[in-house]
Coordinates of C-alpha atoms in Angstrom, one line a residue:
X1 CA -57.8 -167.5 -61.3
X2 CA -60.5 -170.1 -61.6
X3 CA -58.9 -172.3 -58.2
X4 CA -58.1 -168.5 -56.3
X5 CA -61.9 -167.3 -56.7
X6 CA -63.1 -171.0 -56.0
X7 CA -60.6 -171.0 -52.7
X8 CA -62.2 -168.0 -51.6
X9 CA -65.9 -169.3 -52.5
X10 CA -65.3 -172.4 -50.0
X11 CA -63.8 -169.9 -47.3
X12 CA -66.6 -168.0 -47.5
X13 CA -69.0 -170.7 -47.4
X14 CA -67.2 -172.2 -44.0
X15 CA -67.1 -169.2 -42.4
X16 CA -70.7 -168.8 -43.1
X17 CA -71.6 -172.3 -41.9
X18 CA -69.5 -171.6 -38.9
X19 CA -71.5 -168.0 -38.1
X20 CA -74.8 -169.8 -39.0
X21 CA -75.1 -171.4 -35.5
X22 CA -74.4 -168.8 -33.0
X23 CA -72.1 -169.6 -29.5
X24 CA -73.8 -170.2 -25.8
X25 CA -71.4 -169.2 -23.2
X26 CA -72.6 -171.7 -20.1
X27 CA -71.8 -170.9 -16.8
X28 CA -72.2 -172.2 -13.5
X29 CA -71.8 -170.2 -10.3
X30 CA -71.4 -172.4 -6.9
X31 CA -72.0 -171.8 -3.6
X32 CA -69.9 -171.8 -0.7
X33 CA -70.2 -174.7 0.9
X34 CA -69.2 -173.7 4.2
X35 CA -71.5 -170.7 4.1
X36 CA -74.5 -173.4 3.9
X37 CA -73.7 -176.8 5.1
X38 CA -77.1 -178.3 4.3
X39 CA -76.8 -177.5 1.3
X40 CA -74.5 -178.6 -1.9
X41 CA -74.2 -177.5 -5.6
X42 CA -74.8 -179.8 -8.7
X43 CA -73.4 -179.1 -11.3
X44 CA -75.1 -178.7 -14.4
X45 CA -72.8 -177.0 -17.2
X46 CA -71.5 -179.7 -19.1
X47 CA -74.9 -181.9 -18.7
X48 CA -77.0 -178.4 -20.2
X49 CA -74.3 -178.1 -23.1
X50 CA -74.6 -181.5 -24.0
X51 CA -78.6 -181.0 -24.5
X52 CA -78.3 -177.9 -26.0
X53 CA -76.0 -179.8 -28.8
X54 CA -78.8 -182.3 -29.2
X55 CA -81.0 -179.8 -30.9
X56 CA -78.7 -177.6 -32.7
X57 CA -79.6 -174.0 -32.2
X58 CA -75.9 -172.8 -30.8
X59 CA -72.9 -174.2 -30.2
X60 CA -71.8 -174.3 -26.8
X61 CA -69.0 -173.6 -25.0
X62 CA -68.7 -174.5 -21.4
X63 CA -66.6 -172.7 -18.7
X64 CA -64.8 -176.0 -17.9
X65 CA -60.8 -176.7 -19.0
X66 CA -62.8 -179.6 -20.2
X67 CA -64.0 -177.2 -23.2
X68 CA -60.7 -176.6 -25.6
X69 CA -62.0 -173.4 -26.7
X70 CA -62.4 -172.3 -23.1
X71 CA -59.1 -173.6 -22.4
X72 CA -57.3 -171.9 -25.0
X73 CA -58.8 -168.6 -23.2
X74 CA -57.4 -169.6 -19.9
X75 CA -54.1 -170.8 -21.2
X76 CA -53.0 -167.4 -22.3
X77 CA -50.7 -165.0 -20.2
X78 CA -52.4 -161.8 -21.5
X79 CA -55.9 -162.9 -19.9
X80 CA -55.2 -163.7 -16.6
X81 CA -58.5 -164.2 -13.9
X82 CA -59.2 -167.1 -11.9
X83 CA -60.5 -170.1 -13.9
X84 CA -62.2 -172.5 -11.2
X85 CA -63.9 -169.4 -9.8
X86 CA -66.8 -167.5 -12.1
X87 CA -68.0 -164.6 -10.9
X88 CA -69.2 -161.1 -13.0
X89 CA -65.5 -159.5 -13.7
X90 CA -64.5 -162.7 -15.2
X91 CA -67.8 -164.0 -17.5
X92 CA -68.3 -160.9 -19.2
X93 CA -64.5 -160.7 -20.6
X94 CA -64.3 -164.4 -20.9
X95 CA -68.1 -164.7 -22.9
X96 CA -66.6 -161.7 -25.4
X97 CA -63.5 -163.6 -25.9
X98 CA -64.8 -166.8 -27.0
X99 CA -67.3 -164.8 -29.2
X100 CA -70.5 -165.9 -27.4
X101 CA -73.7 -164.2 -28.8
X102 CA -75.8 -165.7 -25.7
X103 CA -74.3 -166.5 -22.5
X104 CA -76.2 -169.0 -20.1
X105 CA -75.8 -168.6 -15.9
X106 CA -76.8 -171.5 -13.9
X107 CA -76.9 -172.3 -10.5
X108 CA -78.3 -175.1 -8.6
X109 CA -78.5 -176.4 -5.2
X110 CA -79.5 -179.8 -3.8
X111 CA -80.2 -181.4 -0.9
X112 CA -81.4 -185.4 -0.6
X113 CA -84.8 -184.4 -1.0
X114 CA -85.4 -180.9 -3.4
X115 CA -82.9 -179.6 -6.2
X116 CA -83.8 -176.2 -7.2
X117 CA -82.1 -175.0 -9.8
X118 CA -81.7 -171.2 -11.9
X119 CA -81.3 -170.1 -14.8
X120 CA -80.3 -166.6 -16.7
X121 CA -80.1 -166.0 -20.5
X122 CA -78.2 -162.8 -21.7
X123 CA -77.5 -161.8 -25.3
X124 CA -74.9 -159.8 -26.9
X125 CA -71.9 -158.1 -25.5
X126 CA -74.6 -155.3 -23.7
X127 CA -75.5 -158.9 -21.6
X128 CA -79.4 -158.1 -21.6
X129 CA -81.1 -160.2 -19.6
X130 CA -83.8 -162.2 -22.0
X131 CA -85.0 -165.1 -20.3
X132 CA -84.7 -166.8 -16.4
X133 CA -86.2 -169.8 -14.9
X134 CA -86.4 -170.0 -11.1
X135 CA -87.6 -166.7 -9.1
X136 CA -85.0 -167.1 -6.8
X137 CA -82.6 -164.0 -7.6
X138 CA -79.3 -165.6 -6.6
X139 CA -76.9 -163.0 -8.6
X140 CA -79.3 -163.1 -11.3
X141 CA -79.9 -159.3 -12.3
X142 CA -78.9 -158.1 -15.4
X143 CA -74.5 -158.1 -15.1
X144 CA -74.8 -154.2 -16.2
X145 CA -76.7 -153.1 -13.0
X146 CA -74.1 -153.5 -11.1
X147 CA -71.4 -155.6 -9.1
X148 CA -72.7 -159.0 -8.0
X149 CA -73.1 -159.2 -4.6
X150 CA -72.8 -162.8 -2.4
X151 CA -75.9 -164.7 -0.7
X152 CA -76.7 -163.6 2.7
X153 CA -78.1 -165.2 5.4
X154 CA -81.6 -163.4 5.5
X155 CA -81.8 -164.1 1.4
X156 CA -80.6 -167.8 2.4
X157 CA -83.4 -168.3 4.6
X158 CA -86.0 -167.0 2.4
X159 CA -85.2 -169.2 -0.2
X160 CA -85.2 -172.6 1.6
X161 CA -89.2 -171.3 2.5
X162 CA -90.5 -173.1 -0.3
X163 CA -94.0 -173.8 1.1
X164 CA -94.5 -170.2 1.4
X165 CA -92.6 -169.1 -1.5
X166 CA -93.6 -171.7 -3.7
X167 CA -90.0 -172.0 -5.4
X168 CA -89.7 -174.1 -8.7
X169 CA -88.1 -177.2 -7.9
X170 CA -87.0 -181.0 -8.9
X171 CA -87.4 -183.8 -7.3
X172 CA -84.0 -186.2 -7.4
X173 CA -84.4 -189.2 -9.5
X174 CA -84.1 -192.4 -6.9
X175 CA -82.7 -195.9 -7.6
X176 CA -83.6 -197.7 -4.8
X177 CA -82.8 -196.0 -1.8
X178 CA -80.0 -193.6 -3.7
X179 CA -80.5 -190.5 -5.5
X180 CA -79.3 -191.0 -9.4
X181 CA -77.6 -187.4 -9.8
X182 CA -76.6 -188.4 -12.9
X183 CA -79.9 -188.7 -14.5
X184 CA -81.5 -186.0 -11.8
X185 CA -78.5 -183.9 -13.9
X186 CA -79.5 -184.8 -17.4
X187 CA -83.3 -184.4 -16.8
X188 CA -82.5 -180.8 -15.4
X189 CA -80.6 -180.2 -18.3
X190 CA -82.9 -181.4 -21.0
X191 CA -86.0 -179.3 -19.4
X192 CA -83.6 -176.8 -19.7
X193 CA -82.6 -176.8 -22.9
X194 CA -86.8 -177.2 -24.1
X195 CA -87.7 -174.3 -22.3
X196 CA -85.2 -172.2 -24.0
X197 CA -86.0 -174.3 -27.4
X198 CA -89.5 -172.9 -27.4
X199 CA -88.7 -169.6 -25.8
X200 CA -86.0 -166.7 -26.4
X201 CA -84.2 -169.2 -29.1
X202 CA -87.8 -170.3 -31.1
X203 CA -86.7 -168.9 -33.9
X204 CA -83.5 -170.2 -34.8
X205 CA -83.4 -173.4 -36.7
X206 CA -82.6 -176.5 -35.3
X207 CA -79.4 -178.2 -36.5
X208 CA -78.2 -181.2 -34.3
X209 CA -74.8 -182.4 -34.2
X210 CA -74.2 -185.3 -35.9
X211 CA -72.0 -188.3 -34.7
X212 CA -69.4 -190.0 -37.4
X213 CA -70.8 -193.6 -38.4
X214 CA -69.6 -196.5 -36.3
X215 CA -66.8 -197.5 -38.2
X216 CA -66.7 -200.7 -39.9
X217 CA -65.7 -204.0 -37.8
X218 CA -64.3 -205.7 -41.2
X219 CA -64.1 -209.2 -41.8
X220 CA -65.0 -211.3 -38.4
X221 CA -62.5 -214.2 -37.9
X222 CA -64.3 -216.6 -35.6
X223 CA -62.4 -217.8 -32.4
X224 CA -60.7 -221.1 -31.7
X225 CA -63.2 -223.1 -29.6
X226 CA -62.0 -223.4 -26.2
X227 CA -60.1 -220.0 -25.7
X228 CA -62.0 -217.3 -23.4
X229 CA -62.0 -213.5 -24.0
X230 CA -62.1 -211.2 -20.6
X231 CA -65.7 -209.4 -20.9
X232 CA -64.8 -205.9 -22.5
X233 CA -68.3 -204.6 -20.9
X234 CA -67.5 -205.8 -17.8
X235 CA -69.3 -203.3 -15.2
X236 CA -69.5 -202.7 -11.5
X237 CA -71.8 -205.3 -10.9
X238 CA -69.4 -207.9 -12.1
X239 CA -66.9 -206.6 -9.8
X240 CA -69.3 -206.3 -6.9
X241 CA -69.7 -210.1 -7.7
X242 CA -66.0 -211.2 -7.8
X243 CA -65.9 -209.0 -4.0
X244 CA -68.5 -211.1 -2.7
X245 CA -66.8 -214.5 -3.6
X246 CA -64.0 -213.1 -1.8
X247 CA -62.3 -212.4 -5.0
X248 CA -61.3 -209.0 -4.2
X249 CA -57.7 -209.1 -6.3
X250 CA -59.2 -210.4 -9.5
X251 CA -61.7 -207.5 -8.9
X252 CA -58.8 -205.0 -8.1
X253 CA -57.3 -206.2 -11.5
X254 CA -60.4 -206.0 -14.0
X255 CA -61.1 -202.6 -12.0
X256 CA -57.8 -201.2 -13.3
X257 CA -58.4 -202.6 -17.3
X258 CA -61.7 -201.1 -17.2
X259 CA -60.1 -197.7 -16.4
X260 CA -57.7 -198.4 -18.9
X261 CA -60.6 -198.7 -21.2
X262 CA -62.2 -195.6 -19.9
X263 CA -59.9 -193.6 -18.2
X264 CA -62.7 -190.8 -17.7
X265 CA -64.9 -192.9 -15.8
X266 CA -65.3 -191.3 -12.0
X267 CA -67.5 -194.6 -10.9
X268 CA -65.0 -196.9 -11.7
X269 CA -61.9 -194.9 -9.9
X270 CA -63.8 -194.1 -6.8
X271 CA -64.9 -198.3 -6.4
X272 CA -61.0 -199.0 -7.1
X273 CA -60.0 -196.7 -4.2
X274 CA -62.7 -198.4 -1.8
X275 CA -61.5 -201.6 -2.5
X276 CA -57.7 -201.0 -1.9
X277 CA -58.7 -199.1 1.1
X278 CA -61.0 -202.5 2.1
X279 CA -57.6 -204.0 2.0
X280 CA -55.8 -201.7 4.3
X281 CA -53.4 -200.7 1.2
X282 CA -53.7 -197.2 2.2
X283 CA -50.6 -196.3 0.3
X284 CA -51.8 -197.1 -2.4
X285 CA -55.3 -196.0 -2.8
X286 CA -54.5 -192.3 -2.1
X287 CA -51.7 -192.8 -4.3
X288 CA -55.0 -194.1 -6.6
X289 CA -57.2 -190.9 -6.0
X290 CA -54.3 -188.6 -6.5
X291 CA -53.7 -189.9 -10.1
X292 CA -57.3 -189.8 -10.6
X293 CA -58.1 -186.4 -9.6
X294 CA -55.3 -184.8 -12.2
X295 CA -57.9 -186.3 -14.9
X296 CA -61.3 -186.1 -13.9
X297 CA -63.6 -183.4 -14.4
X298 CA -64.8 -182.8 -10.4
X299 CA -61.5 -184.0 -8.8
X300 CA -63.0 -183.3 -5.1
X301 CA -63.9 -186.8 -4.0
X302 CA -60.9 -188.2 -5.0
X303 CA -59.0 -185.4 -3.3
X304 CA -60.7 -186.4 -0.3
X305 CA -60.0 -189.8 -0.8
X306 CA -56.2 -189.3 -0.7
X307 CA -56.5 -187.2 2.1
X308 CA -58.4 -189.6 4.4
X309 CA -55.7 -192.7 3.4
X310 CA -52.5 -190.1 3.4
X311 CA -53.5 -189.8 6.8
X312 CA -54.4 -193.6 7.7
X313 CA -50.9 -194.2 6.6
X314 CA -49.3 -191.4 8.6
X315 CA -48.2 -189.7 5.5
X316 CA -48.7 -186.2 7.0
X317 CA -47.4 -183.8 4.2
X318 CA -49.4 -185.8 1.5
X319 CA -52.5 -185.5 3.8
X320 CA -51.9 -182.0 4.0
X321 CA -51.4 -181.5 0.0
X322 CA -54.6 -183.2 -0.5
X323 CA -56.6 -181.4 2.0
X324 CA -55.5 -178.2 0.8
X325 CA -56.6 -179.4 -2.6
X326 CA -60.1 -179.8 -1.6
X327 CA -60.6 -177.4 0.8
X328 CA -59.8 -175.0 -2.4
X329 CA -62.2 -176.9 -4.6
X330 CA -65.0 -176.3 -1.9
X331 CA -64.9 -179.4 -0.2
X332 CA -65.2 -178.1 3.0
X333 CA -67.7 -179.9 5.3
X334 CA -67.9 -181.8 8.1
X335 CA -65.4 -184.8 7.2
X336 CA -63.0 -182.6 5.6
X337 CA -63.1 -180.4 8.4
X338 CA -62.3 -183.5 10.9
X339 CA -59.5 -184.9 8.6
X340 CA -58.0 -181.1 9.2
X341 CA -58.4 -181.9 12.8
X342 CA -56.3 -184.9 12.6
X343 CA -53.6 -183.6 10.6
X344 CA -53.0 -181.0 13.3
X345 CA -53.1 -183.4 16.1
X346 CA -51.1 -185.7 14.1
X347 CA -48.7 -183.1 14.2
X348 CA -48.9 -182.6 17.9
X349 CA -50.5 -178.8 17.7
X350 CA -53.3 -179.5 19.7
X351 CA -54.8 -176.4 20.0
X352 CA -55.3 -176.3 16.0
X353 CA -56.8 -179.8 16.1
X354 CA -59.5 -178.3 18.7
X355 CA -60.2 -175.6 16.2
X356 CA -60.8 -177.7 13.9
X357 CA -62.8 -180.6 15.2
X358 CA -64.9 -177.8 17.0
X359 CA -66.0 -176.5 13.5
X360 CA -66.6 -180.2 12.5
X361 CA -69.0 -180.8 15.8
X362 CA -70.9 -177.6 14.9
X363 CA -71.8 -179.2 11.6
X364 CA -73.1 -182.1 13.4
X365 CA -71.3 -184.1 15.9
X366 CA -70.4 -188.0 15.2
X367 CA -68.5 -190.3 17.3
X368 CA -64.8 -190.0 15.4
X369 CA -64.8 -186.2 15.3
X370 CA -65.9 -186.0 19.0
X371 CA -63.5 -188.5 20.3
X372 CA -60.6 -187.0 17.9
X373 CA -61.0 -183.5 20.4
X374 CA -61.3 -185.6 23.3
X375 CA -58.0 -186.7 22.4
X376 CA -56.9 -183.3 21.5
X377 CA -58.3 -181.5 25.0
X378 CA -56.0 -184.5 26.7
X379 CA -52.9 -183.0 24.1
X380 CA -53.4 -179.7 25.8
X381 CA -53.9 -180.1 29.4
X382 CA -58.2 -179.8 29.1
X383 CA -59.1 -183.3 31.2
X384 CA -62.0 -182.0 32.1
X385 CA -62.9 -181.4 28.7
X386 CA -61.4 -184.3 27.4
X387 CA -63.5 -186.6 30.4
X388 CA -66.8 -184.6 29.2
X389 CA -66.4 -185.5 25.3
X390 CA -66.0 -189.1 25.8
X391 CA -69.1 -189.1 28.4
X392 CA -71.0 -188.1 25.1
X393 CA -69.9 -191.5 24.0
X394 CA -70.3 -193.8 26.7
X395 CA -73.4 -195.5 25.0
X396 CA -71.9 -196.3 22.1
X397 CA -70.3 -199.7 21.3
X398 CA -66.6 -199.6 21.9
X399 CA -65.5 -201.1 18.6
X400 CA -67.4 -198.5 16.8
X401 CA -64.5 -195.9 17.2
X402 CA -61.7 -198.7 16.2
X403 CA -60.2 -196.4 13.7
X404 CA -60.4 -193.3 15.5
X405 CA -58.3 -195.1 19.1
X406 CA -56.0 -196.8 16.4
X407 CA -55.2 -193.0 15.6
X408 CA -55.2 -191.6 19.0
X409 CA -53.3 -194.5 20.9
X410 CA -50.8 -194.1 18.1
X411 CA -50.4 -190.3 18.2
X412 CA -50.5 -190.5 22.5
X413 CA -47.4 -193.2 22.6
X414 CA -45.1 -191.6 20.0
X415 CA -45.4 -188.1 21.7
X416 CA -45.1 -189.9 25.1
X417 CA -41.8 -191.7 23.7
X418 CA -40.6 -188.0 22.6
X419 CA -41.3 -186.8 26.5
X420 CA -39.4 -190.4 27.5
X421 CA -36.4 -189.4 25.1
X422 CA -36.2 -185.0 26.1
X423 CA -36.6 -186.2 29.8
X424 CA -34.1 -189.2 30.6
X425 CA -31.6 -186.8 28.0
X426 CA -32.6 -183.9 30.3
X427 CA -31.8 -185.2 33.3
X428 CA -27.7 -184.4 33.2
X429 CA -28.9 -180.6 32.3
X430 CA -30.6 -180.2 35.0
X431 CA -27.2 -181.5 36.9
X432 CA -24.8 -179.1 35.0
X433 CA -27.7 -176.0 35.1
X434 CA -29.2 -176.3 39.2
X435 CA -31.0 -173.1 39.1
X436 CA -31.9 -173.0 35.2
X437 CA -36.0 -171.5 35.2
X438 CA -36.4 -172.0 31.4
X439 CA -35.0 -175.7 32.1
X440 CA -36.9 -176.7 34.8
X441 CA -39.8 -174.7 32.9
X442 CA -39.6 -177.5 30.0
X443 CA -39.5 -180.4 32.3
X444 CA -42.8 -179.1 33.9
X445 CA -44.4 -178.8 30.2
X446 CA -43.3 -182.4 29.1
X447 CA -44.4 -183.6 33.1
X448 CA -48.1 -182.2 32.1
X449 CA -48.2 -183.6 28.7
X450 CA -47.2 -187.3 30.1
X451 CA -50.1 -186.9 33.1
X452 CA -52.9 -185.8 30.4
X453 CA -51.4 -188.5 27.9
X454 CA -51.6 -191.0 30.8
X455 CA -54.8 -189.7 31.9
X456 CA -56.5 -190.1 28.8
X457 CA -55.3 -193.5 28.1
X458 CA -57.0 -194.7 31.3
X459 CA -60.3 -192.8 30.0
X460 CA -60.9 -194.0 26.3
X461 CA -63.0 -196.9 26.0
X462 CA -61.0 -199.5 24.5
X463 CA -61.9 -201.8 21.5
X464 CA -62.3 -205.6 22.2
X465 CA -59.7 -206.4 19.8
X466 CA -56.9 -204.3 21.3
X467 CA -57.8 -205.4 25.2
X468 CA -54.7 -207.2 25.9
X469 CA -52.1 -204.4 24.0
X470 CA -54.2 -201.8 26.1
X471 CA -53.0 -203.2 29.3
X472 CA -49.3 -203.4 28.4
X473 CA -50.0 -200.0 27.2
X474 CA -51.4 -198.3 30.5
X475 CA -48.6 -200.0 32.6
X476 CA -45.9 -198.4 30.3
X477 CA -47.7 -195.1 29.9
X478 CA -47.7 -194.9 34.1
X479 CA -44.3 -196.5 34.3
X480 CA -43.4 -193.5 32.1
X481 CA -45.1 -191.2 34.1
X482 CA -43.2 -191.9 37.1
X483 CA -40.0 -191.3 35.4
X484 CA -40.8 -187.5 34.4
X485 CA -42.6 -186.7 37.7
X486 CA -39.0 -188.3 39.3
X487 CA -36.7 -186.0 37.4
X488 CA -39.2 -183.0 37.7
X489 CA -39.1 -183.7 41.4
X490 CA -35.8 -183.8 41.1
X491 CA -35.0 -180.9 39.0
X492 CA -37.0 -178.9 41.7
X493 CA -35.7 -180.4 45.0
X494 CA -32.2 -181.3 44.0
X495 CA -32.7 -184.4 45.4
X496 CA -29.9 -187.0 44.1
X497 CA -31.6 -190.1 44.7
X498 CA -34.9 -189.0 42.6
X499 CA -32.8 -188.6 39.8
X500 CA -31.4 -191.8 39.7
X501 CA -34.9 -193.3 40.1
X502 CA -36.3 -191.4 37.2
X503 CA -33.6 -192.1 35.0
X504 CA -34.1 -195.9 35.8
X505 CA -38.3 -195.6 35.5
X506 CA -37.8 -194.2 32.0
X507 CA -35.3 -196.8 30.8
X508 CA -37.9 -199.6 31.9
X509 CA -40.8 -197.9 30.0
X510 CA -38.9 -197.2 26.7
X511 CA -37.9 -200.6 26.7
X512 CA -41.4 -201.5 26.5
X513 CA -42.5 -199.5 23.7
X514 CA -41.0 -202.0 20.8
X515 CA -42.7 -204.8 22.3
X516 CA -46.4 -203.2 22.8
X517 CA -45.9 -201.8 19.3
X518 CA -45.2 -205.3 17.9
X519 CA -48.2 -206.6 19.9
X520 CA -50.6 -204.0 18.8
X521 CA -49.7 -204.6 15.1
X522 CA -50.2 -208.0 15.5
X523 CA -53.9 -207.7 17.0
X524 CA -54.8 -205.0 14.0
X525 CA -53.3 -207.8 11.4
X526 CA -55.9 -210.3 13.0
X527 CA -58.8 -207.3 12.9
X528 CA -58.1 -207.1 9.3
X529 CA -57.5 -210.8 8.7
X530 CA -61.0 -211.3 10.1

């Protein structure tokens, strides 16, 4: 009787430690980013829980799958929503189910120069509103007035006024000449977490979390003289080190034990990915940021990262995967919106790539997403257009866009080589079927394509390194040319004789393909070589 009543004494004394420190649902709302390009979101959830746990008042629990407690929410069948996308339908059922007696909205935007960040406290299941910071009402009001509505452009505009307005703000931390988001993050987070300290939560008793004890080392056994231990602490600036002595596989190596070491450590994966891609193993570095976005917390960049070497390496459905991956995780901006660019001109649907690469420009134009839809106009007939982009770029140093021609000269002599293959294969069709219009209407198609290939190919400025493949290269693209407008001529005269030439120009210019492909690898090797 004694052990029952004494059983029950302890459960009741848990559960009453356990209710003594009440729950903080945090909450982060982001913007769209293609709504406001100028603009981006940092992200502040886990950063404010974290200083919130320093002093003690409430135990939070963040709207992250990083948060088991969250997780276990978003795990079950029974409560479906959408996990990676808050909004009010979703926080209020989600802040009752984890038992939350305040819940904390955030939201914060950033540029190079300004963060401005806001802040709503709610209590209880009613959600009444008890304390803000920022006076910038960004889906702010009280949840039970009504259904949130999105930012609009007018409300946009008036918020980026912040002479007029006079809108609390933070200025980014700099090291150097970089922003330190990071500690911009945690200094946020801590002010934060003061404010509400000595406001709405003064009087609840401060209880911080304590860490367990180091545990301890034991008996040290002192090392044989003579025998050297790898550096445990090793950090980036020890690899940066080994890169400059040229060293870049020992750094590759120690890169991959210190994620071993810390697996979670985003710095460390994002430099490992640079350097592989600094070694033209494309392969393998988006194979890199495609392990390492299934196990960080903001798996974007290393999305991105795949996608730009997927598509280096001409791995097309990978590309795609990855793109897709970040465009859903917000990641749509300028560069994303030019790797969708090349994907689709990649895959020869030129009018897509124009699409997209048009979007791109209006974000801001650079060199490689102009010249990508000059190469795209040239896919789909446009010369004109194609003529006018790459007058934008006449100024600019030719070796500037080496990996953008690498791209396009690769894309332009594989679809020329399909239009080689259809039209010498064609060619005894157009014998069998002399008065065939959807026949002789495919030969005109693939005769246009060769001319704007051709025609583009004689337009792009040309690095200095590929000089001498570019000339084999215009000779086989006009060589090839001759051949289709032969057999078109052909297909539309019934002359004999034209076929027979065409048939004979197209043999000669497929049989130069393997050797200008061999001699442009070659000069790339000596580009990266050097």
């Amino acid at each position: 009787m004694f052990r029952t009543c004494l059983g029950w004494l302890l459960l009741g004394a848990g559960a009453f430690a356990c209710a003594d420190v009440p729950k903080m649902f945090v909450v982060q709302l982001v913007e769209d980013s293609e709504k406001f390009p100028d603009f981006q979101s940092l992200i502040l959830d886990s950063y404010l829980a974290g200083a919130l746990d320093e002093i003690g008042q409430v135990d939070s629990v963040v709207w992250s799958l990083g948060d088991a407690r969250f997780r276990e929410v978003a795990g079950r069948d029974s409560f479906p929503f959408e996990w990676n996308s808050p909004s009010e339908r979703f926080i209020v059922p989600v802040a009752r189910e984890v038992g939350a007696e305040y819940t904390l909205v955030i939201w914060c935007q950033k540029t190079d120069a300004v963060v401005r960040p806001v802040a709503t406290l709610y209590r209880g299941r009613g959600f009444r509103k008890i304390w803000s910071y920022g006076d910038y009402d960004r889906r702010m009001a009280p949840f039970y007035t009504g259904e949130l509505k999105p930012l609009n452009e007018d409300e946009f505009r008036k918020f980026k006024d912040l002479e007029r307005n006079g809108r609390p703000e933070f200025a980014p931390i700099m090291v150097g000449r970089e922003v330190d988001w990071d500690s911009t993050s945690r200094t946020i987070a801590r002010t934060f977490a003061a404010l509400i300290q000595q406001g709405p939560l003064k009087d609840l008793p401060a209880k911080p979390k304590q860490n367990l004890p180091d545990a301890d080392p034991g008996d040290q056994v002192p090392l044989p003289v003579g025998v050297r231990m790898g550096d445990a602490g090793m950090g980036l600036e020890a690899i940066d080190a080994l890169v400059e002595k040229g060293e870049v596989e020992s750094a590759i190596v120690q890169l991959r034990d210190m994620i071993d070491r810390e697996p979670f450590r985003d710095d460390f994966r994002l430099r490992l990915g640079e350097l592989l891609e600094s070694e033209g193993l494309y392969v393998e570095a988006a194979r890199e940021a495609v392990r390492s976005a299934l196990v960080v917390k903001k798996p974007a960049p290393f999305y991105r990262m795949a996608a730009k070497n997927w598509l280096r390496s001409g791995h097309l459905d990978q590309a795609r995967d990855a793109l897709n991956n970040l465009l859903a995780r917000g990641g749509e901006d300028r560069e994303s919106r030019g790797m969708m660019g090349e994907l689709y001109l990649r895959e020869g649907n030129a009018g897509e790539a124009i699409e997209w690469y048009s979007l791109a420009i209006r974000s801001g134009p650079t060199p490689d997403v102009v010249y990508g839809r000059a190469v795209a106009y040239a896919l789909s007939g446009q010369i004109d257009l194609c003529r006018g982009d790459l007058a934008s770029l006449v100024d600019l140093p030719s070796d500037r866009l080496t990996d953008s021609y690498v791209m396009a000269v690769t894309v332009c002599t594989d679809l020329l080589e399909g239009v080689g293959v259809r039209i010498r294969d064609r060619v005894a069709l157009h014998k069998i079927h002399r008065t065939d219009p959807e026949l002789v209407a495919l030969t005109a198609r693939d005769t246009q394509l060769a001319e704007s290939i051709t025609a583009f190919i004689e337009l792009t400025p040309v690095p200095s390194q590929f000089a001498g493949s570019h000339v084999q290269r215009a000779l086989a693209h006009k060589l090839m040319v001759q051949g289709v407008t032969e057999v078109f001529e052909y297909a539309t005269t019934r002359k004999e004789d034209l076929a027979s030439e065409g048939t004979l120009s197209l043999g000669e210019a497929l049989r130069m393909l393997p050797a200008l492909r061999s001699l442009f690898e070659r000069e790339r090797s000596k580009t990266a070589l050097n």
